[in-house]
PDB file of C-alpha atoms in Angstrom:
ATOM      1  CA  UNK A  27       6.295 -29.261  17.553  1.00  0.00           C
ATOM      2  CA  UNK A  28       2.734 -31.015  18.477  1.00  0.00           C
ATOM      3  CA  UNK A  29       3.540 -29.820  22.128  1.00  0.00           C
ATOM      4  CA  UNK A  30       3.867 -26.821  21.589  1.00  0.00           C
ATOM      5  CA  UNK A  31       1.112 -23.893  21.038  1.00  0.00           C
ATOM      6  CA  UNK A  32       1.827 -21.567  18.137  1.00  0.00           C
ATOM      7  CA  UNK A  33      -0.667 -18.878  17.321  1.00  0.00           C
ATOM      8  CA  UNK A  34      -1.083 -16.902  13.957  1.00  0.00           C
ATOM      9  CA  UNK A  35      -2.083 -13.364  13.533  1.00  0.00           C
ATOM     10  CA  UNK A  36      -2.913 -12.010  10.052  1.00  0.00           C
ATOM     11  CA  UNK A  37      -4.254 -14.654   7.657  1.00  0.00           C
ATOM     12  CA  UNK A  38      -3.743 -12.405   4.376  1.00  0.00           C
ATOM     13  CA  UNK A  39      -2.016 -14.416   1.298  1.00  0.00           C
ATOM     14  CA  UNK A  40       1.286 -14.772   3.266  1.00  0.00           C
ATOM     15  CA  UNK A  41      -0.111 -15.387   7.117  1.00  0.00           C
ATOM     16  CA  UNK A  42      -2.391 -17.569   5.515  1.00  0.00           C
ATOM     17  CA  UNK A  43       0.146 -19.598   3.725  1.00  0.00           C
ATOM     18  CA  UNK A  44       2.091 -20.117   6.799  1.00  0.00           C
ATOM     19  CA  UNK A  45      -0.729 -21.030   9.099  1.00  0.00           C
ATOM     20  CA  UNK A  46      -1.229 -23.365   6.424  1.00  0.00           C
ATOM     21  CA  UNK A  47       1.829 -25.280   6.256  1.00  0.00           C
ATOM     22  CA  UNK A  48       2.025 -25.054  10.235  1.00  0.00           C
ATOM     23  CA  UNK A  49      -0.602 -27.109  10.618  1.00  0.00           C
ATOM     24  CA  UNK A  50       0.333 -29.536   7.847  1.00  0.00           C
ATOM     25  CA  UNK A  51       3.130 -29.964  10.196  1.00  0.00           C
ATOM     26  CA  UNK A  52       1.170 -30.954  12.894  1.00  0.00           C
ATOM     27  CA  UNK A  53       1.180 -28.036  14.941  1.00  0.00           C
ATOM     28  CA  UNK A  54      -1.722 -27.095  17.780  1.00  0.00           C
ATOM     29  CA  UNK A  55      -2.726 -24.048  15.832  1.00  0.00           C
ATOM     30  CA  UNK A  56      -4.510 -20.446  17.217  1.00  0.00           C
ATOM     31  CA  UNK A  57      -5.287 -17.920  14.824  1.00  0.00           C
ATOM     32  CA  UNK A  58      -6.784 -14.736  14.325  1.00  0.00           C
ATOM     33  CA  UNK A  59      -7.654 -12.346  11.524  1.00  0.00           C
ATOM     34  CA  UNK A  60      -9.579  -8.506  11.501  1.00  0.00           C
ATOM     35  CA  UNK A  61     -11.536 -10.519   8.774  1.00  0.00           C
ATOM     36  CA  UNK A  62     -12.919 -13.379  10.180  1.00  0.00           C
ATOM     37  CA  UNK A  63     -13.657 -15.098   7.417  1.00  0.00           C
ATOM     38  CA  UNK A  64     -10.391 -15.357   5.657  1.00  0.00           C
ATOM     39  CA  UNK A  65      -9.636 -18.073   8.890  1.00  0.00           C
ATOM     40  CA  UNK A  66     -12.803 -20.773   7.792  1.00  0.00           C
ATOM     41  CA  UNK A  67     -10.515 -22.973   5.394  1.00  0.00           C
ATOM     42  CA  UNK A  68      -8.022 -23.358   8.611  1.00  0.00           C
ATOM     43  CA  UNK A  69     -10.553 -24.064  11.084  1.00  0.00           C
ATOM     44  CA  UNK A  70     -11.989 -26.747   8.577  1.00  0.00           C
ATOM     45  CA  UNK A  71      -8.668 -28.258   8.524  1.00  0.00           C
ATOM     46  CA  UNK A  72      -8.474 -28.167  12.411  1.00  0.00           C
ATOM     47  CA  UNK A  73      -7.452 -24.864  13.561  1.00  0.00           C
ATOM     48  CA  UNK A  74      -8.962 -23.343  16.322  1.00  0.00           C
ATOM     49  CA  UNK A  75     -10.192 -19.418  16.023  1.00  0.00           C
ATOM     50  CA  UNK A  76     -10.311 -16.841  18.135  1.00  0.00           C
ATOM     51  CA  UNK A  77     -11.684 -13.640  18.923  1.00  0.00           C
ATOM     52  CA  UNK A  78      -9.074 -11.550  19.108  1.00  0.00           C
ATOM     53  CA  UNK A  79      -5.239 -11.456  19.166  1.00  0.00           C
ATOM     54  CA  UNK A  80      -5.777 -11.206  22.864  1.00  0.00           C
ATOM     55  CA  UNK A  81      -7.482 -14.258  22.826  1.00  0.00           C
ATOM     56  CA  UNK A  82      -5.265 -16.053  20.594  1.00  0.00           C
ATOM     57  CA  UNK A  83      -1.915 -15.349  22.268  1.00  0.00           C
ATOM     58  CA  UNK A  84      -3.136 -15.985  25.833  1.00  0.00           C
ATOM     59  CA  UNK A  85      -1.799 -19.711  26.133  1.00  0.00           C
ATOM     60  CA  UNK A  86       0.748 -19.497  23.122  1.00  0.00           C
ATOM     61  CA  UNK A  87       4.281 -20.773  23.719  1.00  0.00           C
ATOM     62  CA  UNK A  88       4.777 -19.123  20.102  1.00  0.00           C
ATOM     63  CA  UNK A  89       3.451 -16.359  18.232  1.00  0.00           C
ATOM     64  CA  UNK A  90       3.609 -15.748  14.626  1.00  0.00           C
ATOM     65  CA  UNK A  91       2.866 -11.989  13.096  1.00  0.00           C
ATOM     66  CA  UNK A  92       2.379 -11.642   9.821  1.00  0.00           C
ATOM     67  CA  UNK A  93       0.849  -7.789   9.111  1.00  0.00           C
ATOM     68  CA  UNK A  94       0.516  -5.520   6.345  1.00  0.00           C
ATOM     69  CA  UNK A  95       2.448  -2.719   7.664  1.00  0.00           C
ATOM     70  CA  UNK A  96       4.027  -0.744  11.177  1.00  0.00           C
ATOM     71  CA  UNK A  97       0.202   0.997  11.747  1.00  0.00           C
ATOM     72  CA  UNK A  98      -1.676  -3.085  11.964  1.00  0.00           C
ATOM     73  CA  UNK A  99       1.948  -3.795  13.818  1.00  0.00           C
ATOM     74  CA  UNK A 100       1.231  -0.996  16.435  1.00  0.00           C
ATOM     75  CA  UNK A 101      -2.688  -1.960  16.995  1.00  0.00           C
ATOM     76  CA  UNK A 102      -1.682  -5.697  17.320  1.00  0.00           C
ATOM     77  CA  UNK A 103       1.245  -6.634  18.571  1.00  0.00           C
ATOM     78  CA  UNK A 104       1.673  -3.538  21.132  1.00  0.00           C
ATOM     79  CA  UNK A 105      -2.166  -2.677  21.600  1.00  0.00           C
ATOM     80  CA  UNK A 106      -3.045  -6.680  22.170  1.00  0.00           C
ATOM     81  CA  UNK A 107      -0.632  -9.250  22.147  1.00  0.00           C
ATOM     82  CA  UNK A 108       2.148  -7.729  24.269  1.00  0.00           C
ATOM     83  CA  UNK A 109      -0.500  -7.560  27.735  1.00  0.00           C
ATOM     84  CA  UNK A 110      -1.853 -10.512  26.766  1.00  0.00           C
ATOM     85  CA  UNK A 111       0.593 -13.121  25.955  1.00  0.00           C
ATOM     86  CA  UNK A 112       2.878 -14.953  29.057  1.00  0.00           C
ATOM     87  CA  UNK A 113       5.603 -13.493  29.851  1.00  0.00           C
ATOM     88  CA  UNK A 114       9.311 -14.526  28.116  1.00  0.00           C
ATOM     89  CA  UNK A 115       6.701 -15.394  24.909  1.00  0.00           C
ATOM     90  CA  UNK A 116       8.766 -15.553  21.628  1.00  0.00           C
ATOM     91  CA  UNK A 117       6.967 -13.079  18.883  1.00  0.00           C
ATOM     92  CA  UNK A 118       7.841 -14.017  15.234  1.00  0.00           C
ATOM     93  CA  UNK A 119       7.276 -11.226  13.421  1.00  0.00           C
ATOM     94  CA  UNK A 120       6.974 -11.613   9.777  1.00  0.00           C
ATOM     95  CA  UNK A 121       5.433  -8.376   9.257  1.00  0.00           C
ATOM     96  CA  UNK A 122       7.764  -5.732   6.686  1.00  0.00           C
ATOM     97  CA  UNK A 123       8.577  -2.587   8.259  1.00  0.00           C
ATOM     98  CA  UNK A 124      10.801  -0.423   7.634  1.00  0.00           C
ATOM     99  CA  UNK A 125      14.569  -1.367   9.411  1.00  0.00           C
ATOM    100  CA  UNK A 126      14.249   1.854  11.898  1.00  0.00           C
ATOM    101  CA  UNK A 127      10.692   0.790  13.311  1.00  0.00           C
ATOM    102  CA  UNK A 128      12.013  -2.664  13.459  1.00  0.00           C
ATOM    103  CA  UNK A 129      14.702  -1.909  16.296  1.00  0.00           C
ATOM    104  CA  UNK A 130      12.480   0.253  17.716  1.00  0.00           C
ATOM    105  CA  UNK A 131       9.469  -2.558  18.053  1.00  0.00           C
ATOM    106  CA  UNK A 132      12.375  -4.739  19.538  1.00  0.00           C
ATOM    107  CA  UNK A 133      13.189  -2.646  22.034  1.00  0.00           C
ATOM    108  CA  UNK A 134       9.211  -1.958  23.002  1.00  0.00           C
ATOM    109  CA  UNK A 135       8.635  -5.738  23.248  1.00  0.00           C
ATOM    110  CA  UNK A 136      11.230  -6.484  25.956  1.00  0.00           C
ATOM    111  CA  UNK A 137      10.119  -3.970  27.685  1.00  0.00           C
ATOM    112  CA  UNK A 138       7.113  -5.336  27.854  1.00  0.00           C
ATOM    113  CA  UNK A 139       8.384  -8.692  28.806  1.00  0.00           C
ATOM    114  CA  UNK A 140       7.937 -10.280  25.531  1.00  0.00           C
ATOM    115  CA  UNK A 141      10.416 -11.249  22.374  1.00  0.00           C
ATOM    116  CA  UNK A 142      10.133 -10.119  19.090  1.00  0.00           C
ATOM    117  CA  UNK A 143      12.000 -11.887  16.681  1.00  0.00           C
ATOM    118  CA  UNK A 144      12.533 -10.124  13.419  1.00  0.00           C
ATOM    119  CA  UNK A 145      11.742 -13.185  10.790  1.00  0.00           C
ATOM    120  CA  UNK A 146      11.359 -11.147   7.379  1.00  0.00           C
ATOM    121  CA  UNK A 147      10.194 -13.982   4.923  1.00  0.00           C
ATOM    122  CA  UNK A 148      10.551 -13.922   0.745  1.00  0.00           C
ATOM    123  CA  UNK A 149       8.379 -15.879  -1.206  1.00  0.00           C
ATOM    124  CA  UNK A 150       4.947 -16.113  -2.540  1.00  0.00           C
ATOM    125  CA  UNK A 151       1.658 -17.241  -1.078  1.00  0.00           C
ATOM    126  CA  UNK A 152       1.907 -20.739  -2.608  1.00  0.00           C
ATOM    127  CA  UNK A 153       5.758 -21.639  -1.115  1.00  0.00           C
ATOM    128  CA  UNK A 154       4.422 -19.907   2.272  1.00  0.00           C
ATOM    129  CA  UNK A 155       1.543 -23.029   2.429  1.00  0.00           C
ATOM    130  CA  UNK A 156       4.173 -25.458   0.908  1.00  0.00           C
ATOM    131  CA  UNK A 157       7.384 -24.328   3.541  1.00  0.00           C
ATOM    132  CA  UNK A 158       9.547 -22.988   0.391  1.00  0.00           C
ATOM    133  CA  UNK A 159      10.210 -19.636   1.679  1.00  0.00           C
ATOM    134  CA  UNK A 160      13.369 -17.890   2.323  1.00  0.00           C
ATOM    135  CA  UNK A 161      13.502 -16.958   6.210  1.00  0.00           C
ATOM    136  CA  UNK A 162      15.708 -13.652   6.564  1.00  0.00           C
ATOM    137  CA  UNK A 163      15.936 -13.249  10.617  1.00  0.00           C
ATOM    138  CA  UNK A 164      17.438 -10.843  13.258  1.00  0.00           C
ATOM    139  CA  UNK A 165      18.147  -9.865  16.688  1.00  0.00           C
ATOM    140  CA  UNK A 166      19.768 -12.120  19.537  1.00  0.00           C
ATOM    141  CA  UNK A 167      20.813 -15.996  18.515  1.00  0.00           C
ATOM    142  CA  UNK A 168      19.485 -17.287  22.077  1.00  0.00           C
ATOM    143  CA  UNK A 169      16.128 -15.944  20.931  1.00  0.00           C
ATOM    144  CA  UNK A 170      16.389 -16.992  17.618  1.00  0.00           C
ATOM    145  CA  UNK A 171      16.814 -20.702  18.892  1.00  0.00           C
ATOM    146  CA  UNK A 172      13.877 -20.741  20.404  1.00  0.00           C
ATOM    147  CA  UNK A 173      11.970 -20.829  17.475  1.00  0.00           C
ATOM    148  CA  UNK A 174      14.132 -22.378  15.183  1.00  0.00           C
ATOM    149  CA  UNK A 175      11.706 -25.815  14.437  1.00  0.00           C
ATOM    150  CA  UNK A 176       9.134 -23.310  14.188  1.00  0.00           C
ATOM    151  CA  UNK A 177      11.230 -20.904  11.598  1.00  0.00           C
ATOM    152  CA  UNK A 178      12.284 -24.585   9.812  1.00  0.00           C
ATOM    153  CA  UNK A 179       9.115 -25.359   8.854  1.00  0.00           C
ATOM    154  CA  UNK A 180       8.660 -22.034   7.266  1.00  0.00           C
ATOM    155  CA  UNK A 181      11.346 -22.397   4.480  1.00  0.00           C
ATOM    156  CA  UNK A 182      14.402 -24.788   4.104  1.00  0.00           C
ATOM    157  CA  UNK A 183      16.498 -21.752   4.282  1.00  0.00           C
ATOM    158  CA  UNK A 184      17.238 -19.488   7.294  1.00  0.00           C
ATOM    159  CA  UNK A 185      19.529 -16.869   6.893  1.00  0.00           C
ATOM    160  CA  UNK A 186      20.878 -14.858  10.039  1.00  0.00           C
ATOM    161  CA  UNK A 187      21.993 -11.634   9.177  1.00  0.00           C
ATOM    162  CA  UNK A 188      22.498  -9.481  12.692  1.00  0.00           C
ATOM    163  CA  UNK A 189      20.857  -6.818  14.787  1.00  0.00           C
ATOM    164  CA  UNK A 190      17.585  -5.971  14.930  1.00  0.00           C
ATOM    165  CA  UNK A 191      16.758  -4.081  11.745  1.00  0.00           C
ATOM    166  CA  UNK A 192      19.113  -6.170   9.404  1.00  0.00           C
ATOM    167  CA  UNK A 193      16.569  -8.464   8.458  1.00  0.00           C
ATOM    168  CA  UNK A 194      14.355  -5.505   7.534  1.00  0.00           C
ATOM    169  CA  UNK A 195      16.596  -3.871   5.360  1.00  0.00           C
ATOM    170  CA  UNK A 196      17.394  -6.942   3.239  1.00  0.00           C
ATOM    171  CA  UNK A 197      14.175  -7.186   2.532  1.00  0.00           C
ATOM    172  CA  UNK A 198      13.652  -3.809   1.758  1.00  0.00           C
ATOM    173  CA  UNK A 199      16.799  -4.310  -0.656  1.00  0.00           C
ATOM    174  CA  UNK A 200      15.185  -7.627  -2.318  1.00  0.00           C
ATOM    175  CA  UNK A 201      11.613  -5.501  -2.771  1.00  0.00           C
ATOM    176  CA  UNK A 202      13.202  -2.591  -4.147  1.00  0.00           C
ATOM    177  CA  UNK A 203      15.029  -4.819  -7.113  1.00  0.00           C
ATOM    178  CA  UNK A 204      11.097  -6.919  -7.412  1.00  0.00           C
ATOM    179  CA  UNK A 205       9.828  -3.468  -7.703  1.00  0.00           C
ATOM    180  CA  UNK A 206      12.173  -2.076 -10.478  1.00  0.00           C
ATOM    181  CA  UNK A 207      11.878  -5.211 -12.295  1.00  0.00           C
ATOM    182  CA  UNK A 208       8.174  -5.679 -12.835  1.00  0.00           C
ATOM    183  CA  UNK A 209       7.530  -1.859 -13.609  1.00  0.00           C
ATOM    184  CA  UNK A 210      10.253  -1.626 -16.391  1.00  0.00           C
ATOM    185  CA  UNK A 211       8.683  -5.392 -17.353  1.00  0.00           C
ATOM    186  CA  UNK A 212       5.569  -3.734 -17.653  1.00  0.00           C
ATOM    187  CA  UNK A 213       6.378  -0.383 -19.306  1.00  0.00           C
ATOM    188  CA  UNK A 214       9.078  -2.856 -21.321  1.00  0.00           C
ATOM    189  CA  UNK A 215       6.091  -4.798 -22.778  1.00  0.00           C
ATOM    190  CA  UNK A 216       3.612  -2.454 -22.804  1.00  0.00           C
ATOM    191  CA  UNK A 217       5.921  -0.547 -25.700  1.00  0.00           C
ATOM    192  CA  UNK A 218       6.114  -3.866 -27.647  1.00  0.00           C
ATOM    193  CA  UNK A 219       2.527  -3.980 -27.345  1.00  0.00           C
ATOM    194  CA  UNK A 220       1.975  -0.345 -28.943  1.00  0.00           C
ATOM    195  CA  UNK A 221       4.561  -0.765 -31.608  1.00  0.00           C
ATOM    196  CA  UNK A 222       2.448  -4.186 -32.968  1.00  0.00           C
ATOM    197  CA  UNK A 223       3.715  -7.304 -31.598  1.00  0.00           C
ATOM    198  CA  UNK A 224       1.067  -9.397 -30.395  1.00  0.00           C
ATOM    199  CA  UNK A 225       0.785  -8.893 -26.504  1.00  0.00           C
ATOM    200  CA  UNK A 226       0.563 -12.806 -25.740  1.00  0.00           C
ATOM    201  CA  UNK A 227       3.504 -13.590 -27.607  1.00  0.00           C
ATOM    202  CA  UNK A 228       5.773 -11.337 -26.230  1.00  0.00           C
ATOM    203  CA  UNK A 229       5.029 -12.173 -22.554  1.00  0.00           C
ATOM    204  CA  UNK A 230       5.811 -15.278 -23.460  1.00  0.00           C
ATOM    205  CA  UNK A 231       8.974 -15.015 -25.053  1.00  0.00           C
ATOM    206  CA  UNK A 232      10.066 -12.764 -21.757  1.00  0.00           C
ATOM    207  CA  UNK A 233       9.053 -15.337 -19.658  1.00  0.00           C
ATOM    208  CA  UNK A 234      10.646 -18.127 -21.291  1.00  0.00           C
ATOM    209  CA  UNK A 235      14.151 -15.486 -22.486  1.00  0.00           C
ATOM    210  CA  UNK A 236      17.410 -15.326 -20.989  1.00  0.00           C
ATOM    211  CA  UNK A 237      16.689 -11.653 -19.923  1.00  0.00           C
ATOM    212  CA  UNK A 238      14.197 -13.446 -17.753  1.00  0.00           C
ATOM    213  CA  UNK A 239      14.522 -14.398 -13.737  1.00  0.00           C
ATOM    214  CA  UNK A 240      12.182 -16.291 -11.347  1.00  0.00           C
ATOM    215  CA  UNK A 241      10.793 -12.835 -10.716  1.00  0.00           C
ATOM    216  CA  UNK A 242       9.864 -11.575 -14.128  1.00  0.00           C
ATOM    217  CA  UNK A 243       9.081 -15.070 -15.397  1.00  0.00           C
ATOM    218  CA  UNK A 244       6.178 -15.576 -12.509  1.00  0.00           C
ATOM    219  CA  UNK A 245       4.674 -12.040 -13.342  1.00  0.00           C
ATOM    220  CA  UNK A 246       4.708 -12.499 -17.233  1.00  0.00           C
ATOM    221  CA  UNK A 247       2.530 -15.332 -16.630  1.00  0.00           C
ATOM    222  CA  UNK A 248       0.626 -12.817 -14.666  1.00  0.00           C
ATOM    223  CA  UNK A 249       0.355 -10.895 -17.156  1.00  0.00           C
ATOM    224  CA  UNK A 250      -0.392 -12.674 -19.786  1.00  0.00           C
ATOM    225  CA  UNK A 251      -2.761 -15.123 -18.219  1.00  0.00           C
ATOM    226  CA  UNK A 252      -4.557 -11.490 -16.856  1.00  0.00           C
ATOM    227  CA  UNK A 253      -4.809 -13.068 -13.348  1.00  0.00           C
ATOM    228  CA  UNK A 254      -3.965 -10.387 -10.577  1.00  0.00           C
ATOM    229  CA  UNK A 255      -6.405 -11.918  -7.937  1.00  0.00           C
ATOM    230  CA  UNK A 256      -6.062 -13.442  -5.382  1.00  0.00           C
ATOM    231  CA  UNK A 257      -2.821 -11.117  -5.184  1.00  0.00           C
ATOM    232  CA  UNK A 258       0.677 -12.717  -4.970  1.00  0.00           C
ATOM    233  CA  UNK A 259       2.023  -9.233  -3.430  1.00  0.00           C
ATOM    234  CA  UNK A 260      -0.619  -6.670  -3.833  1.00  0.00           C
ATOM    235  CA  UNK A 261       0.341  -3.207  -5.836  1.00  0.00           C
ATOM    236  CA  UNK A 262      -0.080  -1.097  -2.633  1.00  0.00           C
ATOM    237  CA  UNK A 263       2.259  -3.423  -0.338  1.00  0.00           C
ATOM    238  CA  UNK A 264       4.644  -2.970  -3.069  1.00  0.00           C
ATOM    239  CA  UNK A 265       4.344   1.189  -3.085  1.00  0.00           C
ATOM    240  CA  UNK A 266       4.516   1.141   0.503  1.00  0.00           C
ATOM    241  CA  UNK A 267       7.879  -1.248   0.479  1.00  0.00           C
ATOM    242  CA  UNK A 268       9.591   0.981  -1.845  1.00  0.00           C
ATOM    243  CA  UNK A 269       8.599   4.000  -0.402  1.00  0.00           C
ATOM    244  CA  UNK A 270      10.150   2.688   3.121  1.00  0.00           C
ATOM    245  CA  UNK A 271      13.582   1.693   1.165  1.00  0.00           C
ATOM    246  CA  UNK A 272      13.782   5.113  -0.329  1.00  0.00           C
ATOM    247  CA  UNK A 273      13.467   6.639   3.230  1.00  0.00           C
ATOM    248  CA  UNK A 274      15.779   4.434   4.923  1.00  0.00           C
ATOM    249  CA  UNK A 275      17.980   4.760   1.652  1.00  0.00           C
ATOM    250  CA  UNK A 276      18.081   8.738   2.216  1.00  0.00           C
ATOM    251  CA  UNK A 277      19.073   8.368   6.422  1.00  0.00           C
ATOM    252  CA  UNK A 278      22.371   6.817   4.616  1.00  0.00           C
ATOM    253  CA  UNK A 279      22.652   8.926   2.495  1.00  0.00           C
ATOM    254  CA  UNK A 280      21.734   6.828  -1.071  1.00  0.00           C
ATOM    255  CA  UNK A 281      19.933   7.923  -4.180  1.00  0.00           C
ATOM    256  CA  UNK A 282      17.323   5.914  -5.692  1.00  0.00           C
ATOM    257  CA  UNK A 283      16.458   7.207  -8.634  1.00  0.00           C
ATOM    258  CA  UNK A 284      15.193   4.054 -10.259  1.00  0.00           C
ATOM    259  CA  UNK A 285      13.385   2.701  -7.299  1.00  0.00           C
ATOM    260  CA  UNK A 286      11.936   6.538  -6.719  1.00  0.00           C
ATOM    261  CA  UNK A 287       9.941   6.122 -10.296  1.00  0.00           C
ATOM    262  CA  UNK A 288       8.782   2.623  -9.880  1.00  0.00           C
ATOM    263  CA  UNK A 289       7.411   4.081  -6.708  1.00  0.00           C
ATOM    264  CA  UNK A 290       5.778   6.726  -8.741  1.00  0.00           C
ATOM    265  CA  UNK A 291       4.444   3.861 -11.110  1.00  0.00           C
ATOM    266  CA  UNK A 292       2.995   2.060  -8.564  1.00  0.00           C
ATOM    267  CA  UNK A 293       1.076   5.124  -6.816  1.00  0.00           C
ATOM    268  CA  UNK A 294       0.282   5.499 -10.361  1.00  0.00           C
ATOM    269  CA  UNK A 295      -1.333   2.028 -10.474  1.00  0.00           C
ATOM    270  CA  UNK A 296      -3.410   2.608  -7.005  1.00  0.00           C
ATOM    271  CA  UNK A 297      -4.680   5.913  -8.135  1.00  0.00           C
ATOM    272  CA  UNK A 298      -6.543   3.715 -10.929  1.00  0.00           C
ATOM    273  CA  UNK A 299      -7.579   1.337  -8.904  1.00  0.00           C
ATOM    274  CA  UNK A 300      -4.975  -1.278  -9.105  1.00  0.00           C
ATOM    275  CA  UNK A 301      -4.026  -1.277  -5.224  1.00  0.00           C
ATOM    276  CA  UNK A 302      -5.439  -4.482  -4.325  1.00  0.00           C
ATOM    277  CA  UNK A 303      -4.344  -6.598  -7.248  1.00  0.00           C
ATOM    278  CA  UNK A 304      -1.210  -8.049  -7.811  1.00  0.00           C
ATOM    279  CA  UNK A 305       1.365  -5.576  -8.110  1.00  0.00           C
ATOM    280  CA  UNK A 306       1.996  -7.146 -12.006  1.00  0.00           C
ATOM    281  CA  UNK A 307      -1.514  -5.158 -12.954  1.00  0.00           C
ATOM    282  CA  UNK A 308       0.566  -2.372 -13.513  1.00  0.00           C
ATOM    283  CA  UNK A 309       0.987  -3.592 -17.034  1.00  0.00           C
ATOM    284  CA  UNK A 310      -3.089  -3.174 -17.409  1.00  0.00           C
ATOM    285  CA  UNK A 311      -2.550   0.459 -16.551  1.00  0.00           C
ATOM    286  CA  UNK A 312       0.306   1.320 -18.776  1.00  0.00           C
ATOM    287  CA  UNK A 313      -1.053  -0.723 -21.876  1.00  0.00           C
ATOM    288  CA  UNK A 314      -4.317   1.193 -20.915  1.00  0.00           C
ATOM    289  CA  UNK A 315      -2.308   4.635 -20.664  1.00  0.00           C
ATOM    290  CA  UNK A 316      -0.786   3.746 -24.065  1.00  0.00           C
ATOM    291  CA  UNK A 317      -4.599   2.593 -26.030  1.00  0.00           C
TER     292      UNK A 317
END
């Protein structure tokens, strides 16, 4: 891996975490992020910084993506990084999008001489930066094994699961079920709250309850601990990931009632200003909804 150039674009809690753990590993490390400053603890640890994504891909034998949604896909990887990087350059793209726009960006990229390798990845920030994460990847195998020391350093699991777009939809399944969970957690609680158990206390026993999961028991502690910053998954990433699994859900023909009203709990939640913390401070909303 030391031979070989891998840059990173988008340093947010995920990108970040990855770049992270990639140069843990030992890896000759680019990257890039709109914010500049979100790249200074990687540069301190040895990471060089560019520019731009132009700038950062130009000498990469790997690129890693990692965006907040199709509109920062579109600017960077097919306004910067596709005329920039060599040609035959393997694009990981981390980046969820919705499982139509993800066959589509495939079929962009190789016509622009580049591959882009769908590499949807579950987890939080802090297994990102420790290589815990659960790699869900698409599109051809010969690309695919390309990357594959690059993709094992990521997570101790990677899961192949087809053509282009099949990686996006699992996802999209996986962050539909996270988003039903923590809404009816919080509206769940919130209730308790109201009625007159002691808001501390019942977190806890959800969190430590058989009713619980890895999901619900991470955002209890959330919750109760009040700590929605730096965001895990912010609340509008999780709006705009159910929103994309309800339209994809309706082009096959599937009603999602449940998911559709988490949705609408979530816009809820960005309407009051909860759109850039963790997605579990919709609990502060309904408790406050319920004062």
């Amino acid at each position: 891996m030391a031979a070989r150039k891998v840059a990173v674009l988008g340093l947010g809690g995920m990108g970040g975490g990855m770049a992270h753990r990639l140069l843990d590993s030992g890896v000759e490390l680019t990257v890039w992020n709109r914010t500049a400053a979100k790249a200074a603890g990687l540069v301190a640890a040895g990471a060089r910084q560019a520019e731009s994504p132009a700038e950062a891909v130009a000498d990469a034998d790997v690129v890693l993506v990692s965006l907040a949604d199709s509109e920062a896909v579109e600017q960077v990887l097919f306004g910067a990084v596709c005329p920039a990087a060599k040609p035959g350059t393997p694009i990981i793209d981390t980046s969820t999008v919705s499982p139509t726009y993800a066959r589509e960006a495939g079929e962009r990229a190789a016509r622009a001489g580049v591959k882009r390798i769908e590499a949807c990845v579950v987890g939080n920030p802090h297994q990102a930066r420790n290589g815990e994460l659960r790699v869900l990847t698409a599109g051809t195998q010969d690309d695919l094994a390309e990357v594959a020391d690059v993709l094992a350093l990521l997570g101790p699991q990677v899961v192949y699961l087809g053509p282009p777009g099949m990686a996006a939809t699992m996802k999209l399944v996986f962050n539909a079920m996270l988003g039903a969970q923590v809404a009816s957690m919080a509206e769940a609680v919130a209730y308790g709250e109201r009625s007159g158990l002691d808001r501390d206390m019942l977190l806890m026993a959800v969190e430590r309850s058989g009713f619980s999961s890895k999901v619900m028991s991470f955002r209890a502690a959330l919750m109760r601990e009040r700590r929605y910053e730096p965001a895990a998954f912010r609340t509008r990433l999780m709006n705009k990931d159910l929103r994309l699994a309800l339209a994809e859900a309706a082009k096959v023909g599937v009603d999602m009632p449940v998911i559709e009203r988490s949705a609408v709990t979530f816009t809820e939640a960005i309407d009051a200003g909860y759109g850039d913390q963790d997605a579990a401070a919709v609990h502060e909303m309904l408790s406050r909804n319920d004062a």
